[in-house]
Amino acid sequence: MKFMTWNVNGIRTLTQYHPYCDDLHKNYREILDYLDADVICLQETKITRAKLETDIALVPGYDSYWSFHRTKSGYSGVVIYIKDHIKIVAAEEGISGVLSGNNSIQGRSSSSRSSTPGTSSSSSRTDSNRKPVGGYPSPGGEGGDEAAAFTRYQELDSEGRGIMLDFGFFILFNLYCPNETDETRLPFKMDYYHLLEARVRELIKEKREVIVVGDMNVVPTELDHCDPAKWKKDAGEEDFTNTLPRRWFNGFLAPAGPLTDLYRVFHKDEPGAFTCWNTKINARPSNYGTRLDFILVTSGLLPWFKSCDRKPDVVGSDHCPVVAEMFPELVLEKGEEGKPQRLQDILDSYKGTAGHPLAAKFFDEFSGKQQKLSAFFKKPEAAGSSLPLSTLSITSSSPSSSTSVTSAPTNTKRPASPDSHEGQEPRKRSFFSTEKSGSSRPQLSSTEQSTERPSVLTPPPNKPGPKPASRPAQDKGGPKKPASTKESGQRTVLSFFSTTSKKTPDTLDAPPVQATVSNNTQSSTVGESVVEGSQSLTDSASLPELQEEPPATPSSAPTGSTTSEASTTFSPDDFADWIPGPGDVLPFSVNGEDTTAKWQSLFQPKAIPKCRFHGVPCTGFTVNKKGPNKGRRFFLCSLPVGPEGDKAGPSPEYRCNYFEWMNPPRKK
């Protein structure tokens, strides 16, 4: 059996790291299989039960047991994944037994303890699914005040920092111990440590074996710190172990305490065996970190373990996993002579079950008893309907042509839902979509037109519909209006400063546009646009003459340069004979990429500088400390911090002391 402990620093972010982000490891089943352990204990999941999704809670092949922070979202939290064939006897959230319904600390006997959540209190104690773990601490440590002890235990377990599984042969603790962020948190941290020690000692009194894994948030010795001399200088201490957490932890370990540091059993004096690194200073490549993650076991389990190692190559967090493996079988001195004891047979002898009511698969939101809030906002599945949806037939798409609707009153009933018409081809384009002049509208078949219902379509507001050509242009008085075209795409920056050109006499002599007549559709096509009217056009003389304006040219371009097509932007053809000077810039873009680059150049921040010693791009940081520089950004050398920090002098492998503000100091 293999155990793994890992502070993941957010379980939902694992899929963003290699190799979990590739096609082979995009789901949590692949991630857990990649970690390759039978019991996977994760800390700092940073997720609440309300945000727990099915793909994380119900991983195929695994059972999961969770503990969440009761009030704060995205903070702390632990989970244990075990393979679904492994049987357990009991499970409890927290380490005091209060969250699991244990009220013995309030003066009740163990026979009247409540069952775990989701079970009946009248159930038999012999049921393996409802057996308490036992070893509950007495209120003696709280001065005998049971009410105060009960309240304090609730506070300690309300942050989702611990969960326990009873395998029969041993009891497993998965812990994320509090961090000493400031002086106000130190009493909370020490109370959590003392509660853990009291629970472990009570279990040992009941002849139980214990395994404690997790992030203990303590560095016990100088061997577990990358720079103990610097810490002693900053803290003003001569003795590295002279802190409350370190004194407690060293007293909790053998030989003074009940548990043994399993990693130091196999790697007694190994230096640099760190499990946590500061990601802000990129300290992992240079192994400039600390050892915070442990696997602690009682002395009776030591012969069963054959290895305990770190996995610094597994990324995805600022911590790395620690793995320990047990022998599948072992020859015990107390057993029969020469007969090995199989670990699986010992576990099966306790008659556990493969599922416990505390498992995530029995949560109401995952077992079908209760829907999650997000389920009410999901799109319902499309239901079949025999009534087809009325389809609009639009024969004109050009802004210069009129619009008509063809419908057949064969079915005037409205379907129940727009998603209920199956088998019908979707509409090719929305009525209010914009199309370039000259594009033809696809016609509907006779089958599609038979399903239409009478409708009247009007042009959208502020967009008056075009008028049909009902009489020749010679009958109309007044000046002739030129036809204008509108180009799609993004305009250049310089096009906003251009001026439209005047008409030239050359364009007035342009030949009239040829027209084609279609008698079947009762529509006339000018160029490629469809024009519908009550009368058809017989020749080109009946069409209005369309005059077009040439594009504007810059002052430096040759005079008399005109084009045959109207345009509101510059064209490359307008500058065919123009020789630009050293300071001139073409006011047009050939493929659009130059235009985008010009727009983006207006808002580009300051370029990232390079370190003067290493010549590599620096890393940007922001000042978060209160003061006059709060919010300001600065740059540091991007190389990892060396064994002696960034004050050791220039080194080709480690960070130098390069520093630069992004902006100059503010003037007072």
XYZ file of C-alpha atoms in Angstrom:
668
model
C 0.000 0.000 0.000
C 1.353 3.404 -1.021
C 0.540 6.702 0.715
C 1.023 10.188 -0.702
C 0.680 13.588 0.959
C 0.712 16.789 -1.117
C -0.247 20.389 -0.513
C -1.751 21.233 -3.907
C -2.403 24.947 -3.197
C -5.761 24.780 -4.983
C -7.110 21.533 -6.396
C -8.876 23.195 -9.317
C -5.614 24.630 -10.668
C -3.922 21.265 -11.172
C -5.148 20.969 -14.746
C -3.218 24.126 -15.682
C 0.174 22.497 -15.160
C 2.161 20.021 -17.191
C 1.615 17.136 -17.642
C -1.955 17.424 -16.318
C -2.837 20.065 -18.925
C -2.141 17.866 -21.955
C -4.617 15.585 -23.668
C -3.675 12.562 -21.554
C -4.206 14.126 -18.133
C -7.010 16.650 -18.506
C -9.358 14.880 -16.089
C -8.856 14.086 -12.434
C -8.922 10.351 -12.995
C -5.796 10.669 -15.100
C -4.200 12.986 -12.537
C -4.757 10.569 -9.657
C -3.529 7.649 -11.741
C -0.443 9.666 -12.632
C 0.297 10.243 -8.929
C 0.307 6.453 -8.525
C -0.751 5.918 -4.894
C -3.452 3.914 -3.148
C -4.192 6.616 -0.565
C -3.749 10.212 -1.772
C -3.973 12.917 0.901
C -4.250 16.473 -0.439
C -4.156 19.689 1.558
C -5.148 23.285 0.869
C -7.776 22.349 -1.701
C -9.247 25.890 -1.521
C -12.753 24.790 -2.385
C -16.104 24.805 -0.607
C -18.831 22.211 -0.783
C -21.069 24.584 -2.749
C -18.429 24.812 -5.501
C -17.484 21.147 -5.493
C -18.067 19.739 -8.973
C -18.802 16.167 -9.946
C -15.556 15.612 -11.858
C -13.549 16.395 -8.706
C -15.766 14.719 -6.099
C -16.718 11.552 -7.986
C -13.528 10.357 -9.640
C -13.999 6.912 -11.224
C -12.088 4.256 -9.313
C -11.714 6.380 -6.156
C -13.716 7.331 -3.070
C -13.149 10.830 -1.701
C -13.544 12.208 1.818
C -13.626 15.985 2.236
C -13.380 18.653 4.894
C -14.227 22.265 4.009
C -13.847 25.616 5.675
C -17.173 26.481 7.235
C -17.219 30.214 6.482
C -14.378 31.247 4.159
C -14.257 30.383 0.459
C -10.996 29.524 -1.309
C -9.137 28.787 1.907
C -7.650 25.633 3.476
C -9.585 22.353 3.003
C -8.346 18.741 2.840
C -9.379 15.607 0.963
C -8.403 11.925 0.947
C -8.757 9.872 -2.238
C -8.586 6.119 -1.736
C -9.036 3.448 -4.351
C -12.571 2.137 -4.228
C -11.517 -1.446 -3.471
C -9.892 -0.431 -0.169
C -12.158 -0.970 2.838
C -12.354 1.325 5.846
C -14.008 0.921 9.240
C -14.871 4.530 10.098
C -14.325 8.125 9.021
C -14.512 11.457 10.814
C -14.200 15.081 9.774
C -11.923 17.082 12.032
C -9.627 15.788 14.761
C -11.715 16.433 17.875
C -14.774 14.314 17.020
C -17.174 17.238 17.492
C -18.111 17.550 13.805
C -18.851 13.829 13.655
C -21.378 13.996 16.486
C -19.126 12.904 19.351
C -20.505 14.491 22.518
C -18.493 12.517 25.069
C -16.506 15.618 25.988
C -19.755 17.042 27.332
C -19.933 14.341 29.984
C -21.683 11.614 28.049
C -20.451 8.069 27.958
C -19.079 6.558 24.804
C -22.115 4.307 24.476
C -24.392 7.262 23.803
C -22.202 8.934 21.202
C -24.048 10.119 18.168
C -23.392 8.568 14.835
C -21.678 10.232 11.953
C -23.637 12.684 9.780
C -26.176 11.085 7.527
C -26.790 8.055 9.763
C -29.356 7.187 12.378
C -28.402 7.543 16.056
C -30.337 4.399 16.869
C -28.200 2.250 14.630
C -26.195 -0.547 16.174
C -22.603 0.145 17.177
C -21.596 -3.067 15.462
C -22.325 -1.571 12.053
C -18.916 -0.908 10.530
C -20.214 2.132 8.646
C -21.169 3.875 11.887
C -18.422 2.981 14.302
C -16.701 5.971 15.900
C -12.961 6.196 15.570
C -12.460 6.560 19.315
C -9.646 8.085 21.317
C -11.530 11.301 21.963
C -9.681 13.807 24.163
C -10.953 14.664 27.615
C -11.622 18.241 28.676
C -8.801 18.132 31.202
C -6.639 20.257 28.946
C -9.220 23.020 29.073
C -9.276 23.312 32.857
C -12.186 20.926 33.214
C -14.681 23.307 31.566
C -16.535 21.058 29.133
C -18.519 23.869 27.536
C -15.355 25.880 26.830
C -13.616 22.784 25.466
C -16.528 21.983 23.190
C -16.610 25.553 21.815
C -12.862 25.605 21.265
C -12.904 22.249 19.490
C -15.589 23.540 17.139
C -13.448 26.576 16.302
C -10.381 24.447 15.646
C -12.240 22.054 13.329
C -14.290 24.700 11.511
C -11.486 25.650 9.110
C -11.419 22.323 7.257
C -7.934 21.314 8.364
C -8.273 17.633 9.199
C -9.973 14.376 8.325
C -9.484 10.872 9.747
C -9.960 7.411 8.254
C -9.938 4.229 10.312
C -8.563 1.276 8.317
C -8.767 -1.050 11.312
C -5.079 -1.859 11.318
C -4.213 1.825 11.696
C -5.836 5.277 11.775
C -4.840 7.878 9.201
C -4.799 11.655 9.869
C -4.679 14.040 6.904
C -3.816 17.498 8.265
C -3.251 21.033 7.079
C -1.994 22.693 10.254
C -2.452 26.442 10.765
C 0.244 28.828 9.649
C 1.704 31.449 11.926
C 0.863 34.437 9.715
C 0.916 36.889 12.647
C 0.980 36.955 16.412
C -2.806 36.642 16.681
C -2.733 33.238 14.953
C -0.069 31.731 17.188
C -2.519 30.736 20.002
C -4.828 29.121 17.452
C -1.912 27.197 15.952
C -0.657 25.951 19.306
C -4.177 24.907 20.401
C -4.489 22.873 17.204
C -1.155 21.171 17.893
C -2.130 20.355 21.477
C -5.493 18.930 20.346
C -3.724 16.722 17.792
C -1.291 15.435 20.393
C -4.092 14.709 22.855
C -6.043 12.737 20.233
C -3.007 10.722 19.148
C -2.036 9.847 22.705
C -5.604 8.736 23.495
C -5.600 6.442 20.461
C -2.276 4.947 21.484
C -3.725 4.250 24.923
C -6.420 2.222 23.137
C -3.667 0.147 21.460
C -4.198 1.745 18.071
C -1.540 2.443 15.446
C -1.510 5.960 13.946
C -0.243 7.581 10.743
C -0.195 11.390 10.550
C 0.460 12.955 7.134
C 0.165 16.456 5.805
C 1.515 19.974 5.859
C 2.529 20.553 9.480
C 3.664 24.142 8.827
C 6.753 23.831 11.012
C 10.485 23.514 10.268
C 11.850 21.399 13.144
C 15.640 21.621 12.689
C 18.293 23.578 10.826
C 18.703 20.621 8.492
C 15.173 21.309 7.200
C 15.826 24.974 6.364
C 17.710 26.430 3.397
C 19.257 29.329 5.306
C 19.052 28.881 9.082
C 21.769 31.483 9.710
C 19.741 34.156 7.969
C 16.640 33.182 9.937
C 18.468 33.408 13.260
C 19.844 36.800 12.325
C 16.440 38.152 11.278
C 14.664 36.670 14.311
C 17.364 37.668 16.771
C 17.623 34.102 18.092
C 20.736 32.058 18.720
C 18.869 28.756 18.983
C 17.021 27.795 15.818
C 14.593 25.544 17.712
C 13.687 28.189 20.283
C 10.108 28.788 19.087
C 6.847 27.436 20.443
C 5.898 25.424 17.312
C 9.379 23.892 16.963
C 9.659 22.997 20.608
C 6.272 21.312 20.498
C 6.974 19.423 17.266
C 10.352 18.118 18.405
C 8.713 16.955 21.629
C 5.977 15.252 19.599
C 8.568 13.165 17.731
C 10.542 10.208 18.998
C 12.330 9.584 21.222
C 10.499 12.102 23.396
C 7.163 11.776 21.638
C 4.872 9.027 20.291
C 5.530 9.453 16.545
C 8.539 8.999 14.277
C 9.529 11.126 11.283
C 9.466 8.441 8.587
C 11.524 10.411 6.061
C 14.429 10.763 8.486
C 14.336 7.016 9.099
C 15.375 6.409 5.484
C 17.267 9.702 4.936
C 18.718 10.471 8.346
C 21.091 13.359 7.637
C 20.252 14.258 4.046
C 20.601 18.014 3.478
C 18.371 19.949 1.131
C 15.416 17.588 1.523
C 12.927 20.402 1.071
C 9.256 20.120 0.138
C 8.211 23.784 -0.153
C 9.662 26.688 -2.141
C 8.757 30.330 -2.567
C 7.324 30.680 -6.066
C 7.522 34.492 -6.001
C 11.312 34.389 -6.072
C 11.548 31.270 -8.245
C 13.364 29.383 -5.502
C 12.558 25.852 -6.644
C 15.209 25.452 -9.382
C 17.959 26.300 -6.878
C 16.292 24.237 -4.089
C 16.091 27.245 -1.803
C 13.226 26.054 0.400
C 12.067 24.330 3.587
C 10.645 20.970 4.680
C 7.068 21.355 5.887
C 5.409 18.117 4.740
C 5.767 14.991 6.870
C 4.671 11.394 7.275
C 4.680 10.443 10.961
C 3.981 6.917 12.212
C 3.879 5.066 15.496
C 6.672 2.643 16.309
C 4.501 -0.446 15.687
C 4.173 0.447 11.980
C 7.843 1.149 11.298
C 8.686 -2.448 10.215
C 5.919 -2.343 7.606
C 7.344 0.612 5.650
C 9.988 -0.059 3.047
C 10.532 3.493 1.695
C 9.730 7.162 2.107
C 10.779 9.690 -0.524
C 10.073 13.140 -1.904
C 8.833 13.808 -5.447
C 10.307 17.202 -6.367
C 9.741 16.496 -10.070
C 5.943 16.544 -9.596
C 4.834 20.118 -10.243
C 1.530 21.917 -9.842
C 2.069 23.602 -6.474
C 4.638 25.370 -4.333
C 4.953 22.048 -2.453
C 6.048 18.648 -3.697
C 4.539 15.275 -2.720
C 5.986 12.943 -0.112
C 5.388 9.219 -0.710
C 5.693 6.234 1.629
C 5.145 2.579 0.715
C 4.373 -0.437 2.897
C 5.468 -4.018 2.331
C 2.717 -6.226 0.933
C 3.763 -8.915 3.400
C 6.076 -9.137 6.365
C 7.446 -11.775 8.718
C 6.668 -10.578 12.230
C 8.556 -11.731 15.309
C 5.340 -12.079 17.259
C 3.635 -14.151 14.594
C 4.049 -17.728 13.619
C 7.649 -18.689 12.978
C 8.619 -18.264 9.327
C 5.098 -17.444 8.160
C 4.727 -14.038 6.515
C 1.774 -11.817 7.335
C 0.017 -10.300 4.328
C -1.037 -6.679 4.738
C -4.223 -7.204 2.738
C -5.291 -10.102 4.968
C -4.778 -7.951 8.044
C -6.902 -5.145 6.584
C -9.662 -7.556 5.544
C -9.814 -9.036 9.024
C -11.367 -5.817 10.362
C -14.388 -6.284 8.054
C -14.585 -2.742 6.787
C -16.645 -1.507 3.865
C -15.717 0.093 0.575
C -18.001 3.057 1.216
C -18.758 5.290 4.182
C -21.572 7.849 4.642
C -18.958 10.604 4.860
C -17.776 9.866 1.307
C -18.614 12.446 -1.356
C -20.666 9.953 -3.361
C -23.236 9.978 -0.532
C -23.578 13.775 -0.496
C -27.159 14.812 -1.249
C -26.119 16.800 -4.313
C -24.293 13.816 -5.814
C -26.597 10.991 -4.729
C -29.729 12.432 -6.401
C -31.408 13.620 -3.203
C -30.797 17.306 -3.759
C -30.042 19.487 -6.756
C -27.248 22.032 -6.719
C -28.047 25.691 -7.360
C -26.083 25.646 -10.613
C -28.442 22.985 -12.000
C -31.256 25.539 -12.225
C -29.254 27.666 -14.665
C -28.281 24.920 -17.085
C -29.868 24.859 -20.519
C -32.647 22.226 -20.692
C -32.409 19.461 -23.214
C -34.266 19.990 -26.461
C -37.646 18.242 -26.523
C -39.102 16.872 -29.731
C -42.170 18.514 -31.264
C -44.382 17.699 -34.225
C -45.055 21.351 -35.024
C -42.416 22.875 -37.331
C -41.128 26.355 -36.770
C -42.275 28.971 -39.274
C -39.470 29.882 -41.608
C -38.999 33.283 -43.138
C -38.088 33.553 -46.820
C -36.066 36.655 -47.507
C -35.252 37.302 -51.139
C -33.238 40.470 -50.706
C -30.107 40.948 -48.703
C -28.587 44.036 -50.237
C -28.984 47.418 -48.570
C -29.892 48.860 -51.980
C -32.761 46.470 -52.655
C -36.200 45.983 -51.170
C -37.199 43.089 -48.910
C -40.125 40.751 -49.394
C -41.491 37.848 -47.411
C -42.921 34.713 -48.942
C -45.120 32.597 -46.718
C -47.718 29.878 -46.973
C -50.590 29.812 -44.455
C -50.403 26.070 -44.013
C -49.506 26.123 -40.344
C -50.106 29.162 -38.161
C -49.549 27.548 -34.772
C -46.495 28.613 -32.798
C -44.351 25.728 -31.521
C -43.894 25.298 -27.791
C -40.167 26.008 -27.863
C -37.722 27.304 -30.472
C -35.527 24.286 -29.750
C -38.317 21.794 -30.413
C -38.135 21.656 -34.230
C -35.874 18.769 -35.086
C -34.956 17.761 -38.583
C -35.490 21.262 -39.989
C -32.527 23.000 -41.579
C -31.334 25.980 -39.581
C -31.731 29.460 -40.964
C -28.698 30.422 -42.982
C -28.547 34.029 -41.775
C -30.384 36.273 -39.380
C -32.739 38.912 -40.841
C -30.840 41.730 -39.200
C -27.395 40.476 -40.202
C -25.250 42.738 -42.362
C -24.059 41.589 -45.768
C -21.886 43.108 -48.384
C -23.491 44.485 -51.495
C -23.357 41.913 -54.192
C -23.886 38.804 -52.068
C -26.854 36.689 -53.070
C -29.422 35.407 -50.593
C -29.940 31.633 -50.752
C -33.500 30.789 -51.743
C -35.625 28.371 -49.739
C -36.944 25.222 -51.282
C -40.617 24.550 -51.833
C -40.674 22.263 -48.799
C -39.302 25.002 -46.575
C -41.715 27.594 -47.980
C -44.671 25.356 -47.188
C -43.912 25.553 -43.479
C -43.923 29.343 -43.345
C -46.567 31.387 -41.637
C -47.723 34.851 -42.666
C -45.383 37.493 -41.363
C -44.731 41.114 -42.038
C -41.172 42.241 -41.753
C -40.235 45.876 -41.489
C -36.771 47.315 -41.748
C -35.010 47.805 -38.431
C -35.239 51.259 -36.827
C -32.891 53.995 -38.029
C -32.266 51.936 -41.175
C -34.813 52.994 -43.834
C -35.413 50.438 -46.493
C -34.252 51.033 -50.060
C -36.693 52.166 -52.717
C -37.311 50.084 -55.842
C -36.342 51.447 -59.227
C -39.868 52.103 -60.557
C -39.068 54.674 -63.253
C -36.103 55.572 -65.448
C -33.483 57.921 -64.175
C -34.339 60.447 -66.944
C -37.732 61.105 -65.311
C -36.194 62.140 -62.026
C -35.176 65.686 -61.418
C -32.360 67.098 -59.387
C -28.761 66.071 -59.160
C -27.809 62.473 -59.317
C -26.599 60.892 -56.067
C -23.577 58.630 -56.361
C -23.704 55.120 -54.995
C -21.354 54.555 -52.083
C -19.915 51.340 -50.831
C -18.838 50.543 -47.289
C -15.819 48.395 -46.677
C -15.770 45.959 -43.814
C -12.913 45.433 -41.449
C -10.874 47.677 -39.199
C -9.824 51.115 -40.361
C -6.338 52.427 -39.964
C -5.376 55.172 -37.535
C -4.498 57.633 -40.286
C -7.818 57.110 -42.087
C -9.528 59.181 -39.412
C -7.463 62.207 -40.465
C -8.126 61.887 -44.237
C -10.467 64.058 -46.321
C -12.893 62.865 -48.966
C -12.057 63.871 -52.538
C -14.240 65.847 -54.900
C -15.859 64.520 -58.043
C -13.766 64.705 -61.193
C -15.106 65.146 -64.677
C -13.612 61.828 -65.672
C -16.065 59.937 -63.564
C -19.102 61.663 -65.059
C -18.446 60.057 -68.445
C -18.389 56.541 -67.062
C -20.626 54.114 -68.967
C -23.889 53.101 -67.296
C -24.026 49.910 -65.323
C -25.373 46.974 -67.269
C -28.586 45.353 -66.024
C -29.906 41.839 -66.387
C -33.575 40.934 -66.261
C -35.117 37.842 -64.722
C -38.774 37.270 -65.694
C -39.259 34.224 -63.458
C -38.427 35.902 -60.164
C -39.823 39.346 -61.137
C -36.573 40.935 -59.970
C -33.858 42.918 -61.706
C -30.209 42.559 -60.867
C -27.959 45.583 -61.008
C -24.380 44.328 -60.816
C -25.017 41.500 -58.315
C -27.657 43.089 -56.050
C -31.301 41.992 -56.319
C -33.946 44.688 -56.836
C -37.596 43.719 -56.588
C -40.348 45.864 -58.109
C -43.732 45.737 -59.728
C -42.322 46.234 -63.234
C -39.291 44.643 -64.877
C -36.501 46.510 -66.595
C -36.162 45.958 -70.321
C -32.898 47.673 -71.105
C -30.024 49.505 -69.577
C -31.502 52.879 -70.480
C -34.199 52.512 -67.844
C -31.655 52.127 -65.043
C -30.524 55.120 -62.977
C -27.009 56.236 -63.672
C -24.769 55.555 -60.743
C -21.877 57.930 -60.168
C -18.999 56.922 -57.967
C -16.453 59.083 -56.158
C -12.744 58.363 -56.409
C -10.815 57.786 -53.186
C -9.008 60.643 -51.514
C -5.302 60.985 -52.084
C -2.715 62.630 -49.818
C -1.138 65.919 -50.724
C 2.106 64.191 -51.628
C 0.447 61.911 -54.181
C 0.324 62.878 -57.873
C -2.702 64.885 -58.989
C -5.225 63.380 -61.331
C -4.938 59.924 -59.825
C -8.445 58.428 -59.637
C -9.995 55.014 -59.232
C -13.171 53.482 -60.565
C -14.506 52.333 -57.208
C -15.683 54.438 -54.256
C -13.891 54.029 -50.984
C -13.808 55.697 -47.623
C -10.299 54.439 -46.832
C -6.966 54.502 -48.537
C -6.100 51.930 -51.192
C -2.618 50.677 -52.109
C -3.341 51.478 -55.777
C -3.558 55.179 -54.933
C 0.139 55.188 -53.999
C 1.521 53.209 -56.946
C 3.581 56.185 -58.197
C 4.339 57.681 -54.797
C 7.876 57.499 -53.459
C 7.626 57.805 -49.656
C 10.166 59.808 -47.745
C 12.075 58.631 -44.672
C 9.393 60.001 -42.324
C 6.315 58.983 -44.325
C 4.045 56.097 -43.323
C 1.515 54.450 -45.585
C -1.990 55.165 -44.229
C -3.340 51.765 -45.189
C -2.819 48.130 -44.255
C -2.436 45.297 -46.694
C -3.564 42.408 -44.478
C -4.859 44.104 -41.320
C -1.978 42.983 -39.107
C -0.160 46.294 -39.427
C -3.325 48.157 -38.484
C -3.770 46.068 -35.349
C -0.151 46.557 -34.413
C -0.456 50.350 -34.739
C -3.487 50.421 -32.483
C -1.806 48.210 -29.896
C 1.361 50.300 -29.938
C -0.599 53.229 -28.535
C -1.325 51.344 -25.293
C 1.798 49.235 -24.848
C 3.363 49.348 -21.355
C 7.002 49.857 -20.706
C 9.219 47.145 -22.143
C 10.570 44.624 -19.643
C 14.238 45.418 -18.995
C 17.040 42.908 -19.038
C 19.320 42.142 -16.137
C 22.671 43.875 -16.670
C 24.708 40.937 -15.399
C 22.884 37.951 -16.940
C 21.258 39.687 -19.911
C 17.924 37.903 -19.428
C 14.463 39.545 -19.149
C 13.549 40.482 -15.592
C 10.422 39.568 -13.644
C 7.892 42.191 -12.614
C 6.497 42.537 -9.102
C 4.013 44.842 -7.351
C 4.445 46.429 -3.934
C 1.623 45.286 -1.645
C 3.010 46.660 1.623
C 1.347 49.775 2.961
C 3.336 52.928 2.382
C 4.189 55.502 -0.268
C 5.218 52.811 -2.781
C 2.091 50.654 -2.462
C 0.871 49.635 -5.904
C 4.099 50.475 -7.709
C 5.682 47.893 -9.984
C 9.376 47.006 -10.104
C 11.676 44.510 -11.818
C 14.115 41.966 -10.377
C 16.470 39.452 -11.901
C 14.441 36.433 -13.018
C 17.005 33.782 -12.080
C 16.357 31.651 -8.977
C 17.622 32.748 -5.599
C 20.902 31.120 -4.608
C 21.799 29.339 -1.375
C 22.776 32.644 0.249
C 20.033 34.769 -1.254
C 20.520 37.643 -3.692
C 23.247 39.270 -1.555
C 25.945 36.745 -2.386
C 27.116 38.756 -5.415
C 26.825 38.102 -9.146
C 26.703 34.448 -10.084
C 25.939 32.895 -13.484
C 23.489 30.429 -11.896
C 21.644 32.489 -9.289
C 19.878 35.800 -8.962
C 21.857 39.025 -8.770
C 20.783 42.191 -6.975
C 19.423 43.981 -10.059
C 16.487 46.280 -9.256
C 14.541 48.821 -11.328
C 11.260 50.674 -10.882
C 8.808 50.518 -13.775
C 8.018 54.248 -13.438
C 10.160 57.014 -11.953
C 9.457 58.081 -8.376
C 6.397 60.210 -7.873
C 6.956 63.900 -7.448
C 5.719 65.316 -4.158
